[in-house]
Amino acid sequence: MKSQDIRSKFLSFFEDKKHSIVPSAPMVLKDDPTLMFVNSGMAPFKEYFLGNAVPKNNRIADTQKCLRVSGKHNDLEEVGYDTYHHTLFEMLGNWSFGDYFKKEAIAWAWELLVDVYGIDKDILYVTVFEGSEEDKLPMDTEAYGLWKQFIAEDRILKGNKKDNFWEMGDQGPCGPCSEIHVDIRSAEEKAKVSGKNLVNKDHPQVVEIWNLVFMQYNRKANGSLESLPDKHIDTGMGFERLCMVLQGVQSNYDTDVFTPIIREIETITDKKYGKDTKVDVAIRVISDHVRAVAFSIADGQLPSNTGAGYVIRRILRRAVRYGFTFLDKKEPFMYRLVDVLSEKMGTAFPEMKAQKQLVENVIKEEEQSFLRTLDQGLVLLNRIVDETKGTTVSGEKAFELYDTYGFPIDLTALILSEKGLDLHEKGFNEELQKQKNRSRAASEMSTEDWTILVEDKDEGFIGYDTLEANVKLTRYRKVVSKKDGEMYQLVFNVTPFYPEGGGQVGDKGYLEDAHGDVVYILDTKKENNVIIHFTKNLPKHINESFKAVVDAKQRHRTECNHTATHLLHQALREILGTHVEQKGSAVHSKNLRFDFSHFSKLTTEELQDVENFVNARIAGKLPLIEKRNIPKEDAIADGAMSLFGEKYGDTVRAIRFGKSIELCGGTHVKNTSDIWHFKIISEGAVAAGIRRIEAITNDAVKDFYSENNNLFLEMKELLNNAQEPVKALQNLQEENTHLKKQIEALLKDKAKNIKGDLKNELQDINGIQFLAKKLDLDASGIKDVSFELGQQYDNLFLVFATENEGKALLSCYISKELVASKGLNAGQVVRELGKYIQGGGGGQPFFATAGGKNPGGIDEALGAAKKYVV
């Protein structure tokens, strides 16, 4: 059975059971600070389990893209070494929100696996929760009794809390679960060892394929459990593992989910899968990682140096490193796999086809960048090796190479072993642990339980229409972190404060009670569909009403910038072409940032055209036309643009200014004339095929022109208040260019004159014409002198030094004949002599240079140069 059919049968089965089939949510979470990526099928539905939102249908099913590479659920290091863990995987799931429970979940799981998919019941095992003394929970006898209807009792196994009690996190909804395991070993192996003894023992052919979670408890901050008001079902089945079972193979990588990618890797690398263990691991790593990276980019997360972007960059670099080391690929190649991936998965996940070109461009650029890093790292590693006394390389030095330059530690260890050296792994691991501890301490946060004051599930945002409101505090909790210290999170029955989202920052403002006491709201965010207000202090009179007031000036400036991003998007598509798509934005009160897909740098004329386009719409005084809570399909049909990577509900808000129509939950000006003016500050590349414009509006533009006017007046004063300052500046530039040419000519004459003196100072040492000397020339002059002397001798060895602005420079020239006959290498010479000037460098075997910050070491370096020829 093909993978497409397996996926389709699952969704059709639950559609027949009255489930709504929903598309996969983007993998990168934007409104949940507790998770970086969707790491399980239930993550997009947390708000329903928490009771913060009501689903349109109490029964839902889907196939969800998941990523497990960080935090509690982290499979990264297992990927490639075993055959059933992945970074990105599909999780087939069905959910019930307060509707059906264990009876239906168990019966339908059995029906689908045995009756629909035709899996032999004699290769199945199930587990049930054995209970926990710690949590005072009894064994899940209800699930045990239900399973007895379908499967022999000796195949129902009792599982501990670790395996059979599923928790969302340290706090929140949780409950016992039943796992369904499959034993696909041969009959001979089964005769030797019973499958029940291998369940949850990391055996590659006895694996869990489906987990049925019975959500019936809530874990509180103190660790205790309380019953949820409604009971829920949350199931997750590993699609890749299910394909392995139904396609009769012994590895996920032997299914048609991976075989097309593996065949393409074989073609590109000229390596064969299944012949060599190290090659096999590398191919599995690459085939897995390219999926994770490609889908992340398609969902809107570009590789970067921070947060989720850093995780994606790390996954990609891990794959490149395996290709570099084990498949001999020293040039970009992973981007070529995107075509196969798009062909294979584009039907189920249309975002991959829509974003294919962008994904290829970004991956190729990242590969090229990391390969350059590897080249630089090899040079630095060679220097570390040269400085090492003995046979063991310092773990601290290796960690610096890993931490500062991104050079993989396993590659460091491999290269050292090839050179007959050992890595001090303990020292490296100690440094790594220190870094982890620092990072953990910086991000550590303790969160108390919510204190409920008023049972109110209908919290509403009213900030589109007003910046002030009388509100009631419905719940609060204290959070403590090293970064922010002690803070409080407040929730109101209604709020005019906009929560951070859609690129727009959260509102700030204050609360005032009837006694005149004021508490400042420092930020506003949304977590699991709840609007949370951050304060340093808890209001004194928590049960009374408050006047909530948004900072009107900041909100207005932010609205100007947000509306400007819509107009900018329209301008870019109009001037550059409809291939332009928004790839991210940041809307603050001071400025705006807009990322978009485009293949080249914008010209000065194009940037001016974009500015003019936006300012024409501002001058046109276009009114805001807003439609709230309309069906998404109606908004799209009306021409509204939706953004890849954004999660939209069944109903949306559409924002129109003239011909600019977008789905957007942010706040906007009532009329484009409120923006006053739009000014682009910068334009540049973010990644391959992604450009970034930074711009300002309103008061920031006024400040910009005022500052520039002051700078102009200062410049004019420096030019003696010239009537034509531009012409005066041009004259200065021309004069400067002329003087530079004169200096260059004088230096060349000086170099020619010095050449004769240098010839007289050459020493004949063992048949080599040797000279080590400090010269009063620049780098260019030294090179010229070296090469001119080199034309007259075939046995020349020169080391010259110079000092300029507190820095030292060493140059080494060796005749090519000496390089060949004596095995001398100028690059190696300057690397070693560079230690005396606290620097380093390199170059070609016959000419190389090194720079350093210690001119005081020049004499010592020149004295040490003679050892190479004596």
PDB file of N, CA, C and O in Angstrom, residues 109-136:
ATOM      1  N   ALA A 109      -9.553   2.401  16.938  1.00  0.00           N
ATOM      2  CA  ALA A 109      -8.149   2.130  16.643  1.00  0.00           C
ATOM      3  C   ALA A 109      -7.990   0.683  16.175  1.00  0.00           C
ATOM      4  O   ALA A 109      -7.292   0.399  15.192  1.00  0.00           O
ATOM      5  N   TRP A 110      -8.650  -0.232  16.869  1.00  0.00           N
ATOM      6  CA  TRP A 110      -8.563  -1.654  16.493  1.00  0.00           C
ATOM      7  C   TRP A 110      -9.197  -1.882  15.117  1.00  0.00           C
ATOM      8  O   TRP A 110      -8.640  -2.587  14.268  1.00  0.00           O
ATOM      9  N   GLU A 111     -10.353  -1.273  14.911  1.00  0.00           N
ATOM     10  CA  GLU A 111     -11.042  -1.440  13.626  1.00  0.00           C
ATOM     11  C   GLU A 111     -10.177  -0.960  12.462  1.00  0.00           C
ATOM     12  O   GLU A 111     -10.058  -1.618  11.430  1.00  0.00           O
ATOM     13  N   LEU A 112      -9.559   0.205  12.623  1.00  0.00           N
ATOM     14  CA  LEU A 112      -8.743   0.759  11.541  1.00  0.00           C
ATOM     15  C   LEU A 112      -7.519  -0.124  11.269  1.00  0.00           C
ATOM     16  O   LEU A 112      -7.230  -0.466  10.120  1.00  0.00           O
ATOM     17  N   LEU A 113      -6.804  -0.491  12.322  1.00  0.00           N
ATOM     18  CA  LEU A 113      -5.572  -1.251  12.133  1.00  0.00           C
ATOM     19  C   LEU A 113      -5.823  -2.654  11.594  1.00  0.00           C
ATOM     20  O   LEU A 113      -5.151  -3.106  10.651  1.00  0.00           O
ATOM     21  N   VAL A 114      -6.791  -3.334  12.167  1.00  0.00           N
ATOM     22  CA  VAL A 114      -6.999  -4.753  11.824  1.00  0.00           C
ATOM     23  C   VAL A 114      -7.951  -4.929  10.649  1.00  0.00           C
ATOM     24  O   VAL A 114      -7.647  -5.678   9.694  1.00  0.00           O
ATOM     25  N   ASP A 115      -9.099  -4.232  10.678  1.00  0.00           N
ATOM     26  CA  ASP A 115     -10.109  -4.455   9.640  1.00  0.00           C
ATOM     27  C   ASP A 115      -9.837  -3.648   8.372  1.00  0.00           C
ATOM     28  O   ASP A 115     -10.048  -4.139   7.262  1.00  0.00           O
ATOM     29  N   VAL A 116      -9.391  -2.411   8.514  1.00  0.00           N
ATOM     30  CA  VAL A 116      -9.182  -1.545   7.345  1.00  0.00           C
ATOM     31  C   VAL A 116      -7.786  -1.754   6.748  1.00  0.00           C
ATOM     32  O   VAL A 116      -7.639  -2.027   5.561  1.00  0.00           O
ATOM     33  N   TYR A 117      -6.750  -1.652   7.588  1.00  0.00           N
ATOM     34  CA  TYR A 117      -5.382  -1.807   7.089  1.00  0.00           C
ATOM     35  C   TYR A 117      -4.972  -3.274   6.951  1.00  0.00           C
ATOM     36  O   TYR A 117      -3.997  -3.590   6.268  1.00  0.00           O
ATOM     37  N   GLY A 118      -5.694  -4.149   7.638  1.00  0.00           N
ATOM     38  CA  GLY A 118      -5.393  -5.579   7.505  1.00  0.00           C
ATOM     39  C   GLY A 118      -4.157  -6.037   8.255  1.00  0.00           C
ATOM     40  O   GLY A 118      -3.518  -7.019   7.868  1.00  0.00           O
ATOM     41  N   ILE A 119      -3.807  -5.365   9.330  1.00  0.00           N
ATOM     42  CA  ILE A 119      -2.649  -5.786  10.124  1.00  0.00           C
ATOM     43  C   ILE A 119      -3.037  -7.023  10.941  1.00  0.00           C
ATOM     44  O   ILE A 119      -4.097  -7.071  11.566  1.00  0.00           O
ATOM     45  N   ASP A 120      -2.167  -8.023  10.926  1.00  0.00           N
ATOM     46  CA  ASP A 120      -2.405  -9.266  11.662  1.00  0.00           C
ATOM     47  C   ASP A 120      -2.428  -8.966  13.161  1.00  0.00           C
ATOM     48  O   ASP A 120      -1.473  -8.423  13.714  1.00  0.00           O
ATOM     49  N   LYS A 121      -3.536  -9.300  13.818  1.00  0.00           N
ATOM     50  CA  LYS A 121      -3.656  -8.987  15.241  1.00  0.00           C
ATOM     51  C   LYS A 121      -2.615  -9.707  16.085  1.00  0.00           C
ATOM     52  O   LYS A 121      -2.325  -9.298  17.220  1.00  0.00           O
ATOM     53  N   ASP A 122      -2.053 -10.778  15.541  1.00  0.00           N
ATOM     54  CA  ASP A 122      -1.060 -11.546  16.290  1.00  0.00           C
ATOM     55  C   ASP A 122       0.318 -10.887  16.324  1.00  0.00           C
ATOM     56  O   ASP A 122       1.238 -11.435  16.937  1.00  0.00           O
ATOM     57  N   ILE A 123       0.475  -9.739  15.641  1.00  0.00           N
ATOM     58  CA  ILE A 123       1.757  -9.022  15.762  1.00  0.00           C
ATOM     59  C   ILE A 123       1.591  -7.742  16.588  1.00  0.00           C
ATOM     60  O   ILE A 123       2.512  -6.954  16.696  1.00  0.00           O
ATOM     61  N   LEU A 124       0.392  -7.604  17.184  1.00  0.00           N
ATOM     62  CA  LEU A 124       0.107  -6.387  17.952  1.00  0.00           C
ATOM     63  C   LEU A 124       0.185  -6.634  19.458  1.00  0.00           C
ATOM     64  O   LEU A 124      -0.176  -7.715  19.946  1.00  0.00           O
ATOM     65  N   TYR A 125       0.662  -5.635  20.171  1.00  0.00           N
ATOM     66  CA  TYR A 125       0.634  -5.600  21.633  1.00  0.00           C
ATOM     67  C   TYR A 125       0.073  -4.241  22.040  1.00  0.00           C
ATOM     68  O   TYR A 125       0.246  -3.248  21.325  1.00  0.00           O
ATOM     69  N   VAL A 126      -0.605  -4.194  23.185  1.00  0.00           N
ATOM     70  CA  VAL A 126      -1.086  -2.909  23.687  1.00  0.00           C
ATOM     71  C   VAL A 126      -0.640  -2.758  25.137  1.00  0.00           C
ATOM     72  O   VAL A 126      -0.404  -3.746  25.837  1.00  0.00           O
ATOM     73  N   THR A 127      -0.510  -1.504  25.572  1.00  0.00           N
ATOM     74  CA  THR A 127      -0.131  -1.238  26.958  1.00  0.00           C
ATOM     75  C   THR A 127      -1.197  -0.393  27.625  1.00  0.00           C
ATOM     76  O   THR A 127      -1.887   0.389  26.964  1.00  0.00           O
ATOM     77  N   VAL A 128      -1.319  -0.575  28.929  1.00  0.00           N
ATOM     78  CA  VAL A 128      -2.226   0.261  29.717  1.00  0.00           C
ATOM     79  C   VAL A 128      -1.468   0.747  30.956  1.00  0.00           C
ATOM     80  O   VAL A 128      -0.485   0.147  31.380  1.00  0.00           O
ATOM     81  N   PHE A 129      -1.931   1.826  31.518  1.00  0.00           N
ATOM     82  CA  PHE A 129      -1.275   2.459  32.668  1.00  0.00           C
ATOM     83  C   PHE A 129      -1.433   1.587  33.904  1.00  0.00           C
ATOM     84  O   PHE A 129      -2.545   1.233  34.295  1.00  0.00           O
ATOM     85  N   GLU A 130      -0.312   1.252  34.563  1.00  0.00           N
ATOM     86  CA  GLU A 130      -0.340   0.365  35.726  1.00  0.00           C
ATOM     87  C   GLU A 130      -0.708   1.088  37.014  1.00  0.00           C
ATOM     88  O   GLU A 130      -0.892   0.452  38.061  1.00  0.00           O
ATOM     89  N   GLY A 131      -0.802   2.421  36.941  1.00  0.00           N
ATOM     90  CA  GLY A 131      -1.083   3.202  38.139  1.00  0.00           C
ATOM     91  C   GLY A 131       0.183   3.823  38.694  1.00  0.00           C
ATOM     92  O   GLY A 131       1.298   3.508  38.272  1.00  0.00           O
ATOM     93  N   SER A 132       0.016   4.739  39.662  1.00  0.00           N
ATOM     94  CA  SER A 132       1.169   5.432  40.243  1.00  0.00           C
ATOM     95  C   SER A 132       0.884   5.748  41.703  1.00  0.00           C
ATOM     96  O   SER A 132      -0.079   6.458  42.018  1.00  0.00           O
ATOM     97  N   GLU A 133       1.732   5.227  42.569  1.00  0.00           N
ATOM     98  CA  GLU A 133       1.605   5.547  43.997  1.00  0.00           C
ATOM     99  C   GLU A 133       1.905   7.020  44.240  1.00  0.00           C
ATOM    100  O   GLU A 133       1.277   7.672  45.070  1.00  0.00           O
ATOM    101  N   GLU A 134       2.893   7.541  43.482  1.00  0.00           N
ATOM    102  CA  GLU A 134       3.295   8.945  43.641  1.00  0.00           C
ATOM    103  C   GLU A 134       2.119   9.886  43.415  1.00  0.00           C
ATOM    104  O   GLU A 134       1.927  10.853  44.145  1.00  0.00           O
ATOM    105  N   ASP A 135       1.305   9.587  42.368  1.00  0.00           N
ATOM    106  CA  ASP A 135       0.164  10.447  42.045  1.00  0.00           C
ATOM    107  C   ASP A 135      -1.153   9.922  42.624  1.00  0.00           C
ATOM    108  O   ASP A 135      -2.218  10.481  42.337  1.00  0.00           O
ATOM    109  N   LYS A 136      -1.056   8.807  43.409  1.00  0.00           N
ATOM    110  CA  LYS A 136      -2.248   8.200  44.015  1.00  0.00           C
ATOM    111  C   LYS A 136      -3.285   7.836  42.934  1.00  0.00           C
ATOM    112  O   LYS A 136      -4.487   8.067  43.087  1.00  0.00           O
TER     113      LYS A 136
END
